[in-house]
JSON list of C-alpha atoms in Angstrom, two decimals:
[
{"chain": "A", "resi": 1, "resn": "MET", "atom": "CA", "xyz": [12.93, -11.13, 10.76]},
{"chain": "A", "resi": 2, "resn": "VAL", "atom": "CA", "xyz": [9.71, -9.08, 10.40]},
{"chain": "A", "resi": 3, "resn": "SER", "atom": "CA", "xyz": [8.14, -8.53, 13.96]},
{"chain": "A", "resi": 4, "resn": "ASP", "atom": "CA", "xyz": [4.77, -9.95, 15.30]},
{"chain": "A", "resi": 5, "resn": "ARG", "atom": "CA", "xyz": [3.43, -6.25, 15.33]},
{"chain": "A", "resi": 6, "resn": "LEU", "atom": "CA", "xyz": [4.43, -6.10, 11.78]},
{"chain": "A", "resi": 7, "resn": "ILE", "atom": "CA", "xyz": [2.17, -9.51, 11.28]},
{"chain": "A", "resi": 8, "resn": "SER", "atom": "CA", "xyz": [-0.45, -8.01, 13.29]},
{"chain": "A", "resi": 9, "resn": "LEU", "atom": "CA", "xyz": [-1.15, -5.40, 11.57]},
{"chain": "A", "resi": 10, "resn": "GLN", "atom": "CA", "xyz": [-1.37, -6.94, 8.12]},
{"chain": "A", "resi": 11, "resn": "GLU", "atom": "CA", "xyz": [-3.29, -9.35, 9.55]},
{"chain": "A", "resi": 12, "resn": "LEU", "atom": "CA", "xyz": [-6.29, -6.33, 11.78]},
{"chain": "A", "resi": 13, "resn": "LEU", "atom": "CA", "xyz": [-5.90, -4.49, 8.16]},
{"chain": "A", "resi": 14, "resn": "THR", "atom": "CA", "xyz": [-6.76, -7.25, 6.09]},
{"chain": "A", "resi": 15, "resn": "ASP", "atom": "CA", "xyz": [-9.24, -7.67, 8.57]},
{"chain": "A", "resi": 16, "resn": "LEU", "atom": "CA", "xyz": [-10.42, -4.11, 7.83]},
{"chain": "A", "resi": 17, "resn": "TYR", "atom": "CA", "xyz": [-10.51, -3.97, 4.34]},
{"chain": "A", "resi": 18, "resn": "GLU", "atom": "CA", "xyz": [-13.48, -7.22, 4.34]},
{"chain": "A", "resi": 19, "resn": "GLN", "atom": "CA", "xyz": [-15.20, -4.76, 6.72]},
{"chain": "A", "resi": 20, "resn": "LEU", "atom": "CA", "xyz": [-15.34, -2.33, 4.86]},
{"chain": "A", "resi": 21, "resn": "SER", "atom": "CA", "xyz": [-15.85, -4.24, 1.81]},
{"chain": "A", "resi": 22, "resn": "GLY", "atom": "CA", "xyz": [-19.10, -5.62, 3.39]},
{"chain": "A", "resi": 23, "resn": "GLN", "atom": "CA", "xyz": [-20.30, -2.55, 4.75]},
{"chain": "A", "resi": 24, "resn": "GLU", "atom": "CA", "xyz": [-19.63, -1.17, 1.18]},
{"chain": "A", "resi": 25, "resn": "LYS", "atom": "CA", "xyz": [-22.12, -4.33, -0.62]},
{"chain": "A", "resi": 26, "resn": "ALA", "atom": "CA", "xyz": [-24.22, -3.33, 2.31]},
{"chain": "A", "resi": 27, "resn": "PHE", "atom": "CA", "xyz": [-24.57, 0.37, 1.77]},
{"chain": "A", "resi": 28, "resn": "LEU", "atom": "CA", "xyz": [-25.53, -1.02, -1.94]},
{"chain": "A", "resi": 29, "resn": "ARG", "atom": "CA", "xyz": [-28.31, -2.81, -0.90]},
{"chain": "A", "resi": 30, "resn": "ALA", "atom": "CA", "xyz": [-29.38, -1.02, 1.51]},
{"chain": "A", "resi": 31, "resn": "PRO", "atom": "CA", "xyz": [-33.21, 0.65, 1.03]},
{"chain": "A", "resi": 32, "resn": "ASP", "atom": "CA", "xyz": [-32.68, 4.79, 1.05]},
{"chain": "A", "resi": 33, "resn": "ASP", "atom": "CA", "xyz": [-33.66, 5.28, 4.75]},
{"chain": "A", "resi": 34, "resn": "ASP", "atom": "CA", "xyz": [-30.22, 3.57, 6.27]},
{"chain": "A", "resi": 35, "resn": "LYS", "atom": "CA", "xyz": [-28.19, 4.69, 3.55]},
{"chain": "A", "resi": 36, "resn": "THR", "atom": "CA", "xyz": [-26.93, 7.66, 6.00]},
{"chain": "A", "resi": 37, "resn": "ARG", "atom": "CA", "xyz": [-26.46, 5.37, 8.82]},
{"chain": "A", "resi": 38, "resn": "ILE", "atom": "CA", "xyz": [-23.55, 2.94, 6.80]},
{"chain": "A", "resi": 39, "resn": "GLN", "atom": "CA", "xyz": [-22.09, 5.27, 4.97]},
{"chain": "A", "resi": 40, "resn": "GLN", "atom": "CA", "xyz": [-21.45, 7.03, 8.41]},
{"chain": "A", "resi": 41, "resn": "LYS", "atom": "CA", "xyz": [-19.52, 3.82, 9.41]},
{"chain": "A", "resi": 42, "resn": "ILE", "atom": "CA", "xyz": [-17.67, 3.18, 5.80]},
{"chain": "A", "resi": 43, "resn": "ARG", "atom": "CA", "xyz": [-16.52, 6.53, 6.76]},
{"chain": "A", "resi": 44, "resn": "ASP", "atom": "CA", "xyz": [-15.25, 5.66, 10.51]},
{"chain": "A", "resi": 45, "resn": "ARG", "atom": "CA", "xyz": [-13.64, 2.79, 9.13]},
{"chain": "A", "resi": 46, "resn": "LYS", "atom": "CA", "xyz": [-11.91, 4.04, 6.82]},
{"chain": "A", "resi": 47, "resn": "LYS", "atom": "CA", "xyz": [-10.72, 6.23, 9.77]},
{"chain": "A", "resi": 48, "resn": "GLU", "atom": "CA", "xyz": [-9.46, 2.97, 10.94]},
{"chain": "A", "resi": 49, "resn": "ILE", "atom": "CA", "xyz": [-7.92, 2.16, 8.81]},
{"chain": "A", "resi": 50, "resn": "GLN", "atom": "CA", "xyz": [-6.10, 4.97, 8.06]},
{"chain": "A", "resi": 51, "resn": "LYS", "atom": "CA", "xyz": [-5.19, 5.08, 11.78]},
{"chain": "A", "resi": 52, "resn": "PHE", "atom": "CA", "xyz": [-3.60, 1.06, 11.54]},
{"chain": "A", "resi": 53, "resn": "LYS", "atom": "CA", "xyz": [-1.89, 1.95, 7.86]},
{"chain": "A", "resi": 54, "resn": "ARG", "atom": "CA", "xyz": [-0.08, 4.63, 9.57]},
{"chain": "A", "resi": 55, "resn": "GLU", "atom": "CA", "xyz": [1.37, 2.61, 11.99]},
{"chain": "A", "resi": 56, "resn": "TYR", "atom": "CA", "xyz": [2.17, 0.08, 9.34]},
{"chain": "A", "resi": 57, "resn": "TRP", "atom": "CA", "xyz": [3.94, 1.97, 7.28]},
{"chain": "A", "resi": 58, "resn": "GLU", "atom": "CA", "xyz": [6.16, 3.77, 10.08]},
{"chain": "A", "resi": 59, "resn": "GLN", "atom": "CA", "xyz": [6.59, 0.39, 11.64]},
{"chain": "A", "resi": 60, "resn": "LEU", "atom": "CA", "xyz": [7.50, -1.46, 7.64]},
{"chain": "A", "resi": 61, "resn": "ARG", "atom": "CA", "xyz": [9.61, 1.76, 7.99]},
{"chain": "A", "resi": 62, "resn": "THR", "atom": "CA", "xyz": [11.79, 1.50, 10.69]},
{"chain": "A", "resi": 63, "resn": "GLU", "atom": "CA", "xyz": [11.96, -2.86, 10.03]},
{"chain": "A", "resi": 64, "resn": "ALA", "atom": "CA", "xyz": [13.52, -1.92, 6.57]},
{"chain": "A", "resi": 65, "resn": "ARG", "atom": "CA", "xyz": [16.40, -0.46, 8.10]},
{"chain": "A", "resi": 66, "resn": "SER", "atom": "CA", "xyz": [17.53, -3.32, 9.54]},
{"chain": "A", "resi": 67, "resn": "LEU", "atom": "CA", "xyz": [15.91, -6.43, 7.42]},
{"chain": "A", "resi": 68, "resn": "LYS", "atom": "CA", "xyz": [18.35, -8.74, 5.55]},
{"chain": "A", "resi": 69, "resn": "VAL", "atom": "CA", "xyz": [17.18, -9.09, 2.39]},
{"chain": "A", "resi": 70, "resn": "PRO", "atom": "CA", "xyz": [18.52, -11.67, -0.40]},
{"chain": "A", "resi": 71, "resn": "GLU", "atom": "CA", "xyz": [19.70, -9.93, -3.28]},
{"chain": "A", "resi": 72, "resn": "VAL", "atom": "CA", "xyz": [17.81, -12.31, -6.00]},
{"chain": "A", "resi": 73, "resn": "GLU", "atom": "CA", "xyz": [14.37, -11.56, -3.67]},
{"chain": "A", "resi": 74, "resn": "ALA", "atom": "CA", "xyz": [14.98, -8.14, -3.92]},
{"chain": "A", "resi": 75, "resn": "GLN", "atom": "CA", "xyz": [15.80, -8.20, -7.02]},
{"chain": "A", "resi": 76, "resn": "THR", "atom": "CA", "xyz": [12.77, -9.77, -8.41]},
{"chain": "A", "resi": 77, "resn": "THR", "atom": "CA", "xyz": [10.88, -7.57, -6.20]},
{"chain": "A", "resi": 78, "resn": "ILE", "atom": "CA", "xyz": [11.86, -4.65, -7.22]},
{"chain": "A", "resi": 79, "resn": "THR", "atom": "CA", "xyz": [11.53, -5.79, -11.02]},
{"chain": "A", "resi": 80, "resn": "ALA", "atom": "CA", "xyz": [7.43, -6.63, -9.77]},
{"chain": "A", "resi": 81, "resn": "ILE", "atom": "CA", "xyz": [7.24, -3.67, -8.39]},
{"chain": "A", "resi": 82, "resn": "ALA", "atom": "CA", "xyz": [8.64, -1.64, -11.37]},
{"chain": "A", "resi": 83, "resn": "GLN", "atom": "CA", "xyz": [6.48, -3.22, -13.31]},
{"chain": "A", "resi": 84, "resn": "GLU", "atom": "CA", "xyz": [2.64, -2.65, -11.82]},
{"chain": "A", "resi": 85, "resn": "VAL", "atom": "CA", "xyz": [4.07, 1.11, -11.30]},
{"chain": "A", "resi": 86, "resn": "GLU", "atom": "CA", "xyz": [4.78, 1.05, -14.93]},
{"chain": "A", "resi": 87, "resn": "ALA", "atom": "CA", "xyz": [1.03, -0.26, -15.69]},
{"chain": "A", "resi": 88, "resn": "VAL", "atom": "CA", "xyz": [-0.23, 2.57, -13.31]},
{"chain": "A", "resi": 89, "resn": "GLU", "atom": "CA", "xyz": [1.88, 5.07, -14.51]},
{"chain": "A", "resi": 90, "resn": "ALA", "atom": "CA", "xyz": [0.96, 4.48, -18.21]},
{"chain": "A", "resi": 91, "resn": "GLU", "atom": "CA", "xyz": [-2.84, 4.74, -16.92]},
{"chain": "A", "resi": 92, "resn": "ALA", "atom": "CA", "xyz": [-1.91, 8.17, -16.00]},
{"chain": "A", "resi": 93, "resn": "ILE", "atom": "CA", "xyz": [-5.49, 8.41, -14.30]},
{"chain": "A", "resi": 94, "resn": "TYR", "atom": "CA", "xyz": [-4.28, 9.58, -11.20]},
{"chain": "A", "resi": 95, "resn": "PRO", "atom": "CA", "xyz": [-3.67, 13.26, -10.05]},
{"chain": "A", "resi": 96, "resn": "ASN", "atom": "CA", "xyz": [-0.77, 14.79, -10.65]},
{"chain": "A", "resi": 97, "resn": "GLU", "atom": "CA", "xyz": [0.97, 14.98, -7.27]},
{"chain": "A", "resi": 98, "resn": "ALA", "atom": "CA", "xyz": [0.78, 10.36, -7.16]},
{"chain": "A", "resi": 99, "resn": "MET", "atom": "CA", "xyz": [2.27, 10.61, -10.10]},
{"chain": "A", "resi": 100, "resn": "GLN", "atom": "CA", "xyz": [5.25, 12.26, -9.48]},
{"chain": "A", "resi": 101, "resn": "ILE", "atom": "CA", "xyz": [5.71, 9.65, -6.47]},
{"chain": "A", "resi": 102, "resn": "LEU", "atom": "CA", "xyz": [5.31, 6.73, -9.01]},
{"chain": "A", "resi": 103, "resn": "ARG", "atom": "CA", "xyz": [7.56, 8.47, -10.80]},
{"chain": "A", "resi": 104, "resn": "GLN", "atom": "CA", "xyz": [10.65, 8.53, -7.98]},
{"chain": "A", "resi": 105, "resn": "ILE", "atom": "CA", "xyz": [9.89, 5.02, -7.44]},
{"chain": "A", "resi": 106, "resn": "LEU", "atom": "CA", "xyz": [10.80, 3.70, -10.73]},
{"chain": "A", "resi": 107, "resn": "ALA", "atom": "CA", "xyz": [14.19, 6.44, -10.23]},
{"chain": "A", "resi": 108, "resn": "GLU", "atom": "CA", "xyz": [14.89, 4.48, -7.79]},
{"chain": "A", "resi": 109, "resn": "LEU", "atom": "CA", "xyz": [14.40, 0.88, -8.91]},
{"chain": "A", "resi": 110, "resn": "GLN", "atom": "CA", "xyz": [16.50, 1.52, -11.86]},
{"chain": "A", "resi": 111, "resn": "LYS", "atom": "CA", "xyz": [19.26, 4.17, -10.62]},
{"chain": "A", "resi": 112, "resn": "PRO", "atom": "CA", "xyz": [22.57, 1.52, -11.93]},
{"chain": "A", "resi": 113, "resn": "GLY", "atom": "CA", "xyz": [25.09, 0.00, -9.70]},
{"chain": "A", "resi": 114, "resn": "THR", "atom": "CA", "xyz": [23.05, -0.17, -6.20]},
{"chain": "A", "resi": 115, "resn": "PRO", "atom": "CA", "xyz": [22.53, -3.46, -4.87]},
{"chain": "A", "resi": 116, "resn": "ALA", "atom": "CA", "xyz": [18.32, -4.51, -5.20]},
{"chain": "A", "resi": 117, "resn": "SER", "atom": "CA", "xyz": [18.11, -4.53, -1.56]},
{"chain": "A", "resi": 118, "resn": "GLY", "atom": "CA", "xyz": [19.14, -0.77, -1.09]},
{"chain": "A", "resi": 119, "resn": "LYS", "atom": "CA", "xyz": [16.26, -0.19, -4.26]},
{"chain": "A", "resi": 120, "resn": "LEU", "atom": "CA", "xyz": [14.05, -1.73, -2.10]},
{"chain": "A", "resi": 121, "resn": "LYS", "atom": "CA", "xyz": [14.78, 0.12, 1.49]},
{"chain": "A", "resi": 122, "resn": "ALA", "atom": "CA", "xyz": [15.15, 3.40, -0.52]},
{"chain": "A", "resi": 123, "resn": "THR", "atom": "CA", "xyz": [11.74, 2.87, -2.57]},
{"chain": "A", "resi": 124, "resn": "LEU", "atom": "CA", "xyz": [9.21, 2.11, 1.36]},
{"chain": "A", "resi": 125, "resn": "PRO", "atom": "CA", "xyz": [9.70, 5.74, 2.73]},
{"chain": "A", "resi": 126, "resn": "LEU", "atom": "CA", "xyz": [7.93, 6.45, -0.81]},
{"chain": "A", "resi": 127, "resn": "LEU", "atom": "CA", "xyz": [4.93, 4.54, -0.38]},
{"chain": "A", "resi": 128, "resn": "PRO", "atom": "CA", "xyz": [3.31, 6.39, 2.44]},
{"chain": "A", "resi": 129, "resn": "GLY", "atom": "CA", "xyz": [2.55, 9.43, 0.01]},
{"chain": "A", "resi": 130, "resn": "LEU", "atom": "CA", "xyz": [0.35, 7.57, -1.75]},
{"chain": "A", "resi": 131, "resn": "LEU", "atom": "CA", "xyz": [-1.73, 6.31, 1.43]},
{"chain": "A", "resi": 132, "resn": "GLY", "atom": "CA", "xyz": [-3.21, 10.31, 1.76]},
{"chain": "A", "resi": 133, "resn": "TYR", "atom": "CA", "xyz": [-5.22, 9.43, -1.37]},
{"chain": "A", "resi": 134, "resn": "GLU", "atom": "CA", "xyz": [-8.48, 8.41, -0.09]},
{"chain": "A", "resi": 135, "resn": "VAL", "atom": "CA", "xyz": [-11.98, 8.63, -0.97]},
{"chain": "A", "resi": 136, "resn": "GLU", "atom": "CA", "xyz": [-13.10, 9.09, -4.78]},
{"chain": "A", "resi": 137, "resn": "LEU", "atom": "CA", "xyz": [-9.87, 7.97, -6.22]},
{"chain": "A", "resi": 138, "resn": "ASP", "atom": "CA", "xyz": [-9.16, 3.66, -6.15]},
{"chain": "A", "resi": 139, "resn": "THR", "atom": "CA", "xyz": [-5.98, 4.08, -4.62]},
{"chain": "A", "resi": 140, "resn": "ARG", "atom": "CA", "xyz": [-6.63, 1.27, -2.36]},
{"chain": "A", "resi": 141, "resn": "GLY", "atom": "CA", "xyz": [-6.49, -0.38, -6.15]},
{"chain": "A", "resi": 142, "resn": "LEU", "atom": "CA", "xyz": [-3.38, 0.94, -7.21]},
{"chain": "A", "resi": 143, "resn": "LEU", "atom": "CA", "xyz": [-1.89, -0.16, -3.68]},
{"chain": "A", "resi": 144, "resn": "HIS", "atom": "CA", "xyz": [-3.18, -3.66, -3.73]},
{"chain": "A", "resi": 145, "resn": "ARG", "atom": "CA", "xyz": [-1.71, -3.54, -7.40]},
{"chain": "A", "resi": 146, "resn": "VAL", "atom": "CA", "xyz": [2.07, -1.56, -6.62]},
{"chain": "A", "resi": 147, "resn": "PHE", "atom": "CA", "xyz": [2.51, -3.89, -2.98]},
{"chain": "A", "resi": 148, "resn": "PRO", "atom": "CA", "xyz": [2.02, -7.03, -2.89]},
{"chain": "A", "resi": 149, "resn": "PRO", "atom": "CA", "xyz": [5.67, -7.73, -3.75]},
{"chain": "A", "resi": 150, "resn": "VAL", "atom": "CA", "xyz": [6.60, -6.19, -0.61]},
{"chain": "A", "resi": 151, "resn": "ARG", "atom": "CA", "xyz": [4.02, -7.27, 1.37]},
{"chain": "A", "resi": 152, "resn": "GLN", "atom": "CA", "xyz": [5.00, -11.13, 0.30]},
{"chain": "A", "resi": 153, "resn": "LEU", "atom": "CA", "xyz": [9.11, -9.85, 0.26]},
{"chain": "A", "resi": 154, "resn": "VAL", "atom": "CA", "xyz": [8.26, -9.16, 4.27]},
{"chain": "A", "resi": 155, "resn": "GLY", "atom": "CA", "xyz": [5.76, -11.40, 4.91]},
{"chain": "A", "resi": 156, "resn": "LYS", "atom": "CA", "xyz": [8.85, -13.80, 4.34]}
]
């Protein structure tokens, strides 16, 4: 069972990302005089998102230890994550450190003899390492590709 706080953080992050998207669109359409002000708002919104992401990951990491995941659901999630990680690895557009974390995740997911639920719980702490890369990289896109299977599983 997922805590109310984790659900609240998911909703909050969704709202903040929608706001960020709106601000980024406004920046593109804004006259030059307004761009600096909007850029500052975007920077502030990203800081706010980072704060809540950290809390989200800490909460998820804590709850993952006690989360009871049926083996079939865990295996389905593991398969989906592994496929996305392999696809991202093939693109090779991320820094070496991010790629190393992805390789660690893939190695954890492919360990023989470990139940899928155990692999999933071992993988969750590795994902926050990707969150430190922001600014120019499409880390948000990367996480939106790799993370949905975990979110679906935890949201059940």
